Amino acid sequence: MLKINSLIVAVGFTAMTGQLVIIRLIAQIFNGNELTMCIAIGHWLFWTGVGSYAGSRIANRKLLSDNLLTIILIYVVLLLTSVNLIWILRHLMGISISEMVGLDRIFLRTGLLMMLPSFTNGLFFPALVAWVAKLNVHFPVNNVYISETVGSAVGSIVFIGLIVSGVSSTVFMTGTLSLLLLIAGLVLLNKRRSRIFIILLSLCLFVLSGQVVIPKLLAIRWFPYRVVEYRETPHQVISVLSYEDNISVFSNNEPLLTSGVPEIAEEAVHFAMLNHPAPHRVLIIGPANRAILQQLAKYPGTDSVTIVQNDKILDGIIGKYSLEMPDIGLNVRRI
């Protein structure tokens, strides 16, 4: 039962984290709000339901149970491909930086990408029930349902913890799929050579994705910029890009700050400051680099600046890539 339940828990873990990763990526790629998230959830649930219904209508359940490892292999390939394609979907659609995209295009493109992995995800429940029943386990439906629920709950908690710690969604998804493949091979295969092959395949999948595929997709996504640093936080994806001699910081697909271009800082500061006859205290809601503070210091009456910004990782990156400058004589407080 431990071997049986470990595979079912791994399937539930992967299904839940796959759904969360896809929702998060779509929200990042399309500057998401509740509408883009609902589109992602709707596609996932609809095609998962279609897959589950199709699997339950297969007359010969032995077909599902005997090919459970094949279904898992197909699922791993399809989900990993969809996650990576979503990552560069704007580039594939020819959408420029900061361009707003209509819900019709988001709905169509994400639906096409999610259809096959979600359908395969739906096959798991009838396939696992048929597999457990074949092993003469009592109450196979109850057993599969409970174990999948436990896996989904654990997956949600682990996903939150790792994202808060700064782990990339795509790296996390690759690791989860590699683990599912490893557990499936150890549980479903009896020959030693076959198990060794699955172990090596899982390791290669994780290493190649992290060292080759993800960096290559980053370069494609941000071309003609050069990627200097990439960090994922609970709030956003931060990309530090260079073009010629300038460094730009992007949040998801929106430019936040650019070092070495004083015109951008001037535009951000002076339209607001000139609307006040004698500004003394300045409140900035959002990120601010040294170029912005330097422009604020040009107003002789200004003595303090309060910056409210809830992403500490972003604060560290802004400080790291801001240009050095002498003391500007302002009392700067960050909250």
Tab-separated table of C-alpha atoms in Angstrom:
chain	number	residue	atom	x	y	z
A	1	MET	CA	0.000	0.000	0.000
A	2	LEU	CA	2.903	2.372	0.661
A	3	LYS	CA	4.142	1.979	-2.930
A	4	ILE	CA	0.641	2.339	-4.324
A	5	ASN	CA	-0.197	5.436	-2.299
A	6	SER	CA	3.174	7.073	-2.972
A	7	LEU	CA	2.444	7.126	-6.711
A	8	ILE	CA	-1.117	8.409	-6.222
A	9	VAL	CA	0.109	11.145	-3.856
A	10	ALA	CA	2.784	12.118	-6.408
A	11	VAL	CA	0.121	12.417	-9.118
A	12	GLY	CA	-2.043	14.647	-6.900
A	13	PHE	CA	1.001	16.725	-5.943
A	14	THR	CA	1.955	17.236	-9.601
A	15	ALA	CA	-1.575	17.989	-10.766
A	16	MET	CA	-2.085	20.721	-8.159
A	17	THR	CA	1.340	22.328	-8.607
A	18	GLY	CA	0.984	22.154	-12.394
A	19	GLN	CA	-2.279	24.072	-12.161
A	20	LEU	CA	-0.745	26.673	-9.831
A	21	VAL	CA	2.358	27.145	-11.983
A	22	ILE	CA	0.305	27.633	-15.159
A	23	ILE	CA	-1.991	30.162	-13.452
A	24	ARG	CA	1.013	32.053	-12.089
A	25	LEU	CA	2.812	32.090	-15.445
A	26	ILE	CA	-0.234	33.303	-17.343
A	27	ALA	CA	-0.739	36.078	-14.784
A	28	GLN	CA	2.915	37.097	-15.200
A	29	ILE	CA	2.976	36.941	-18.994
A	30	PHE	CA	-0.262	38.865	-19.520
A	31	ASN	CA	0.059	41.279	-16.567
A	32	GLY	CA	-2.686	39.248	-14.986
A	33	ASN	CA	-5.658	40.183	-12.933
A	34	GLU	CA	-8.588	38.034	-11.827
A	35	LEU	CA	-9.760	37.684	-15.450
A	36	THR	CA	-6.584	36.052	-16.773
A	37	MET	CA	-6.429	33.815	-13.701
A	38	CYS	CA	-10.037	32.733	-14.263
A	39	ILE	CA	-9.225	31.942	-17.900
A	40	ALA	CA	-6.353	29.698	-16.797
A	41	ILE	CA	-8.400	27.963	-14.082
A	42	GLY	CA	-11.347	27.516	-16.448
A	43	HIS	CA	-9.247	25.873	-19.161
A	44	TRP	CA	-7.574	23.565	-16.640
A	45	LEU	CA	-10.822	22.432	-15.005
A	46	PHE	CA	-12.766	22.079	-18.267
A	47	TRP	CA	-10.232	19.930	-20.103
A	48	THR	CA	-9.440	17.935	-16.960
A	49	GLY	CA	-13.159	17.173	-16.694
A	50	VAL	CA	-13.289	16.147	-20.357
A	51	GLY	CA	-10.286	13.862	-19.859
A	52	SER	CA	-11.788	12.292	-16.736
A	53	TYR	CA	-15.095	11.681	-18.507
A	54	ALA	CA	-13.336	10.170	-21.521
A	55	GLY	CA	-11.300	7.879	-19.286
A	56	SER	CA	-14.388	6.741	-17.393
A	57	ARG	CA	-16.150	5.867	-20.662
A	58	ILE	CA	-13.394	3.529	-21.857
A	59	ALA	CA	-14.977	0.084	-21.729
A	60	ASN	CA	-11.711	-1.810	-21.346
A	61	ARG	CA	-10.264	-0.361	-18.123
A	62	LYS	CA	-7.330	-2.750	-18.465
A	63	LEU	CA	-6.144	-0.474	-21.289
A	64	LEU	CA	-5.684	2.370	-18.789
A	65	SER	CA	-4.119	0.350	-15.979
A	66	ASP	CA	-1.638	-1.418	-18.258
A	67	ASN	CA	-0.500	1.878	-19.788
A	68	LEU	CA	-0.307	3.989	-16.631
A	69	LEU	CA	3.428	4.642	-17.037
A	70	THR	CA	2.870	5.671	-20.667
A	71	ILE	CA	0.170	8.128	-19.570
A	72	ILE	CA	2.562	9.579	-16.991
A	73	LEU	CA	5.333	9.944	-19.582
A	74	ILE	CA	2.967	11.716	-21.989
A	75	TYR	CA	1.743	13.964	-19.167
A	76	VAL	CA	5.299	14.926	-18.185
A	77	VAL	CA	6.202	15.833	-21.778
A	78	LEU	CA	2.978	17.764	-22.445
A	79	LEU	CA	2.948	19.716	-19.184
A	80	LEU	CA	6.629	20.620	-19.390
A	81	THR	CA	6.214	21.733	-23.008
A	82	SER	CA	3.162	23.853	-22.193
A	83	VAL	CA	4.846	25.539	-19.217
A	84	ASN	CA	7.885	26.469	-21.310
A	85	LEU	CA	5.784	27.690	-24.244
A	86	ILE	CA	3.626	29.847	-21.952
A	87	TRP	CA	6.851	31.422	-20.711
A	88	ILE	CA	7.627	32.746	-24.216
A	89	LEU	CA	4.028	33.025	-25.419
A	90	ARG	CA	4.142	36.805	-25.848
A	91	HIS	CA	7.214	36.463	-28.060
A	92	LEU	CA	5.537	33.750	-30.132
A	93	MET	CA	2.431	35.931	-30.525
A	94	GLY	CA	4.529	38.955	-31.559
A	95	ILE	CA	3.378	41.037	-28.569
A	96	SER	CA	5.716	43.892	-27.718
A	97	ILE	CA	6.759	44.987	-24.229
A	98	SER	CA	3.955	46.669	-22.246
A	99	GLU	CA	1.394	45.949	-24.998
A	100	MET	CA	-2.052	45.166	-23.605
A	101	VAL	CA	-3.614	41.978	-24.974
A	102	GLY	CA	-7.339	41.353	-25.430
A	103	LEU	CA	-9.018	38.546	-23.526
A	104	ASP	CA	-9.947	36.796	-26.777
A	105	ARG	CA	-6.283	36.271	-27.721
A	106	ILE	CA	-5.374	35.215	-24.183
A	107	PHE	CA	-8.303	32.766	-24.090
A	108	LEU	CA	-7.499	31.190	-27.444
A	109	ARG	CA	-3.721	30.844	-27.046
A	110	THR	CA	-3.753	29.578	-23.465
A	111	GLY	CA	-6.620	27.218	-24.247
A	112	LEU	CA	-4.692	25.614	-27.086
A	113	LEU	CA	-1.581	25.226	-24.924
A	114	MET	CA	-3.424	23.796	-21.918
A	115	MET	CA	-5.838	21.484	-23.736
A	116	LEU	CA	-3.624	18.395	-24.096
A	117	PRO	CA	-1.883	18.392	-20.682
A	118	SER	CA	-5.193	19.129	-18.911
A	119	PHE	CA	-6.961	16.353	-20.824
A	120	THR	CA	-4.184	13.906	-19.881
A	121	ASN	CA	-4.409	15.116	-16.277
A	122	GLY	CA	-8.080	14.121	-16.316
A	123	LEU	CA	-7.209	10.564	-17.364
A	124	PHE	CA	-5.337	9.963	-14.115
A	125	PHE	CA	-8.312	9.356	-11.830
A	126	PRO	CA	-9.966	6.563	-13.884
A	127	ALA	CA	-6.527	5.159	-14.777
A	128	LEU	CA	-5.416	5.039	-11.133
A	129	VAL	CA	-8.729	3.526	-10.009
A	130	ALA	CA	-8.390	0.804	-12.661
A	131	TRP	CA	-4.778	0.183	-11.607
A	132	VAL	CA	-5.643	-0.055	-7.888
A	133	ALA	CA	-8.622	-2.321	-8.610
A	134	LYS	CA	-6.352	-4.575	-10.674
A	135	LEU	CA	-4.146	-4.987	-7.580
A	136	ASN	CA	-7.204	-6.225	-5.632
A	137	VAL	CA	-7.202	-3.298	-3.200
A	138	HIS	CA	-10.524	-2.795	-1.424
A	139	PHE	CA	-12.455	0.417	-2.162
A	140	PRO	CA	-10.191	1.610	-5.011
A	141	VAL	CA	-12.184	4.812	-5.649
A	142	ASN	CA	-11.922	5.880	-1.992
A	143	ASN	CA	-8.238	5.026	-1.868
A	144	VAL	CA	-7.385	7.027	-4.987
A	145	TYR	CA	-9.534	9.994	-3.976
A	146	ILE	CA	-8.029	10.305	-0.488
A	147	SER	CA	-4.428	9.865	-1.636
A	148	GLU	CA	-4.809	12.367	-4.487
A	149	THR	CA	-6.348	14.892	-2.096
A	150	VAL	CA	-3.435	14.506	0.310
A	151	GLY	CA	-0.981	14.980	-2.562
A	152	SER	CA	-2.807	18.099	-3.758
A	153	ALA	CA	-2.819	19.629	-0.268
A	154	VAL	CA	0.881	18.944	0.272
A	155	GLY	CA	1.667	20.280	-3.206
A	156	SER	CA	-0.099	23.572	-2.465
A	157	ILE	CA	1.817	24.073	0.783
A	158	VAL	CA	5.192	23.180	-0.734
A	159	PHE	CA	4.541	25.428	-3.737
A	160	ILE	CA	3.777	28.424	-1.517
A	161	GLY	CA	6.862	27.820	0.614
A	162	LEU	CA	9.253	27.526	-2.314
A	163	ILE	CA	7.823	30.517	-4.203
A	164	VAL	CA	8.164	32.664	-1.071
A	165	SER	CA	11.786	31.551	-0.835
A	166	GLY	CA	12.404	32.746	-4.417
A	167	VAL	CA	12.401	29.494	-6.395
A	168	SER	CA	11.425	29.910	-10.061
A	169	SER	CA	8.048	28.448	-11.070
A	170	THR	CA	9.550	26.700	-14.099
A	171	VAL	CA	12.390	25.181	-12.069
A	172	PHE	CA	9.878	24.003	-9.480
A	173	MET	CA	7.673	22.459	-12.183
A	174	THR	CA	10.627	20.673	-13.762
A	175	GLY	CA	11.665	19.249	-10.395
A	176	THR	CA	8.106	18.102	-9.650
A	177	LEU	CA	7.756	16.345	-13.009
A	178	SER	CA	11.154	14.691	-12.591
A	179	LEU	CA	10.088	13.423	-9.160
A	180	LEU	CA	6.797	12.068	-10.536
A	181	LEU	CA	8.641	10.265	-13.305
A	182	LEU	CA	11.106	8.810	-10.813
A	183	ILE	CA	8.403	7.533	-8.430
A	184	ALA	CA	6.349	6.097	-11.309
A	185	GLY	CA	9.361	4.208	-12.637
A	186	LEU	CA	10.276	2.768	-9.247
A	187	VAL	CA	6.689	1.693	-8.507
A	188	LEU	CA	5.576	0.405	-11.914
A	189	LEU	CA	8.790	-1.138	-13.262
A	190	ASN	CA	10.239	-4.408	-11.996
A	191	LYS	CA	13.423	-4.774	-14.027
A	192	ARG	CA	16.556	-3.220	-12.581
A	193	ARG	CA	17.753	-1.853	-15.926
A	194	SER	CA	14.418	-0.153	-16.526
A	195	ARG	CA	14.547	1.484	-13.103
A	196	ILE	CA	18.083	2.722	-13.669
A	197	PHE	CA	17.010	4.166	-17.014
A	198	ILE	CA	14.095	6.055	-15.379
A	199	ILE	CA	16.389	7.409	-12.661
A	200	LEU	CA	18.868	8.698	-15.253
A	201	LEU	CA	16.041	10.106	-17.383
A	202	SER	CA	14.635	12.021	-14.392
A	203	LEU	CA	18.032	13.489	-13.537
A	204	CYS	CA	18.709	14.480	-17.153
A	205	LEU	CA	15.288	16.119	-17.414
A	206	PHE	CA	15.934	18.275	-14.367
A	207	VAL	CA	19.535	19.197	-15.211
A	208	LEU	CA	18.975	19.925	-18.904
A	209	SER	CA	15.907	22.024	-18.217
A	210	GLY	CA	17.660	24.142	-15.585
A	211	GLN	CA	21.001	24.519	-17.346
A	212	VAL	CA	19.999	24.631	-21.032
A	213	VAL	CA	16.289	25.070	-21.744
A	214	ILE	CA	15.385	27.803	-19.231
A	215	PRO	CA	18.391	30.077	-20.017
A	216	LYS	CA	17.725	29.657	-23.749
A	217	LEU	CA	14.056	30.547	-23.366
A	218	LEU	CA	15.017	33.597	-21.283
A	219	ALA	CA	17.262	34.811	-24.094
A	220	ILE	CA	14.478	34.274	-26.660
A	221	ARG	CA	11.881	35.998	-24.497
A	222	TRP	CA	13.908	39.188	-23.977
A	223	PHE	CA	15.727	39.479	-27.307
A	224	PRO	CA	17.333	41.951	-28.234
A	225	TYR	CA	17.983	42.673	-24.533
A	226	ARG	CA	20.621	40.644	-22.727
A	227	VAL	CA	19.486	39.017	-19.486
A	228	VAL	CA	21.726	40.019	-16.572
A	229	GLU	CA	19.671	38.576	-13.717
A	230	TYR	CA	16.321	36.836	-13.292
A	231	ARG	CA	14.498	36.520	-9.973
A	232	GLU	CA	11.004	35.396	-9.089
A	233	THR	CA	9.326	36.787	-5.967
A	234	PRO	CA	5.880	36.159	-4.455
A	235	HIS	CA	4.711	39.394	-6.102
A	236	GLN	CA	6.279	39.338	-9.569
A	237	VAL	CA	9.069	38.212	-11.876
A	238	ILE	CA	12.011	40.617	-11.880
A	239	SER	CA	14.218	40.676	-14.957
A	240	VAL	CA	17.377	42.788	-15.080
A	241	LEU	CA	18.235	43.482	-18.709
A	242	SER	CA	21.018	45.316	-20.463
A	243	TYR	CA	20.905	47.055	-23.825
A	244	GLU	CA	24.017	48.871	-25.008
A	245	ASP	CA	25.211	50.652	-21.823
A	246	ASN	CA	21.868	50.846	-19.998
A	247	ILE	CA	20.458	48.588	-17.299
A	248	SER	CA	16.670	48.180	-17.105
A	249	VAL	CA	14.613	46.451	-14.419
A	250	PHE	CA	11.354	44.862	-15.573
A	251	SER	CA	8.442	43.622	-13.487
A	252	ASN	CA	6.808	40.809	-15.462
A	253	ASN	CA	6.606	42.574	-18.845
A	254	GLU	CA	6.494	46.155	-17.600
A	255	PRO	CA	9.626	48.358	-17.371
A	256	LEU	CA	10.114	49.682	-13.835
A	257	LEU	CA	13.401	51.545	-13.773
A	258	THR	CA	16.287	52.279	-16.110
A	259	SER	CA	19.754	53.368	-14.996
A	260	GLY	CA	21.832	55.657	-17.162
A	261	VAL	CA	18.874	57.443	-18.771
A	262	PRO	CA	18.196	60.617	-16.728
A	263	GLU	CA	15.214	61.570	-18.896
A	264	ILE	CA	13.206	58.657	-17.465
A	265	ALA	CA	13.824	59.754	-13.864
A	266	GLU	CA	13.055	63.379	-14.762
A	267	GLU	CA	9.718	62.416	-16.286
A	268	ALA	CA	8.818	60.258	-13.277
A	269	VAL	CA	9.596	63.033	-10.754
A	270	HIS	CA	8.994	66.506	-12.129
A	271	PHE	CA	5.409	66.192	-13.374
A	272	ALA	CA	4.314	65.429	-9.820
A	273	MET	CA	6.669	67.781	-7.971
A	274	LEU	CA	5.835	70.830	-10.083
A	275	ASN	CA	2.170	70.479	-9.113
A	276	HIS	CA	2.999	71.403	-5.503
A	277	PRO	CA	4.059	74.971	-4.632
A	278	ALA	CA	6.578	73.987	-1.928
A	279	PRO	CA	7.081	70.247	-1.453
A	280	HIS	CA	8.794	69.226	1.813
A	281	ARG	CA	7.907	65.566	2.357
A	282	VAL	CA	7.632	63.113	-0.546
A	283	LEU	CA	5.809	59.772	-0.526
A	284	ILE	CA	6.721	57.240	-3.221
A	285	ILE	CA	4.475	54.192	-3.552
A	286	GLY	CA	6.474	51.674	-5.531
A	287	PRO	CA	10.145	51.240	-6.435
A	288	ALA	CA	12.610	54.129	-6.478
A	289	ASN	CA	16.286	54.161	-7.433
A	290	ARG	CA	19.029	56.696	-6.836
A	291	ALA	CA	18.334	58.517	-10.097
A	292	ILE	CA	14.841	59.381	-8.856
A	293	LEU	CA	16.180	60.507	-5.481
A	294	GLN	CA	18.730	62.672	-7.244
A	295	GLN	CA	15.962	64.436	-9.152
A	296	LEU	CA	13.997	64.963	-5.922
A	297	ALA	CA	17.058	66.550	-4.325
A	298	LYS	CA	16.905	69.364	-6.884
A	299	TYR	CA	13.998	70.863	-4.933
A	300	PRO	CA	15.567	72.861	-2.086
A	301	GLY	CA	12.593	72.604	0.256
A	302	THR	CA	12.414	68.805	0.128
A	303	ASP	CA	13.906	67.242	3.249
A	304	SER	CA	12.457	63.699	3.515
A	305	VAL	CA	11.369	60.865	1.232
A	306	THR	CA	9.305	57.849	2.323
A	307	ILE	CA	9.292	54.845	-0.016
A	308	VAL	CA	6.562	52.221	0.409
A	309	GLN	CA	7.486	49.065	-1.474
A	310	ASN	CA	6.565	45.575	-0.262
A	311	ASP	CA	8.974	43.505	-2.359
A	312	LYS	CA	12.292	43.324	-0.509
A	313	ILE	CA	13.949	41.330	-3.275
A	314	LEU	CA	13.122	44.111	-5.724
A	315	ASP	CA	14.601	46.678	-3.309
A	316	GLY	CA	17.847	44.739	-3.202
A	317	ILE	CA	18.038	44.458	-6.989
A	318	ILE	CA	17.335	48.177	-7.470
A	319	GLY	CA	20.109	49.053	-5.029
A	320	LYS	CA	22.479	46.630	-6.722
A	321	TYR	CA	22.061	48.063	-10.217
A	322	SER	CA	21.579	51.754	-9.414
A	323	LEU	CA	24.381	54.120	-10.360
A	324	GLU	CA	26.642	55.307	-7.555
A	325	MET	CA	26.199	58.932	-6.531
A	326	PRO	CA	27.289	61.229	-3.690
A	327	ASP	CA	25.129	62.020	-0.676
A	328	ILE	CA	22.003	63.846	-1.854
A	329	GLY	CA	21.100	65.398	1.492
A	330	LEU	CA	17.701	63.744	1.829
A	331	ASN	CA	16.330	61.738	4.724
A	332	VAL	CA	15.201	58.545	2.967
A	333	ARG	CA	13.005	56.063	4.800
A	334	ARG	CA	11.899	52.741	3.323
A	335	ILE	CA	8.805	50.885	4.529
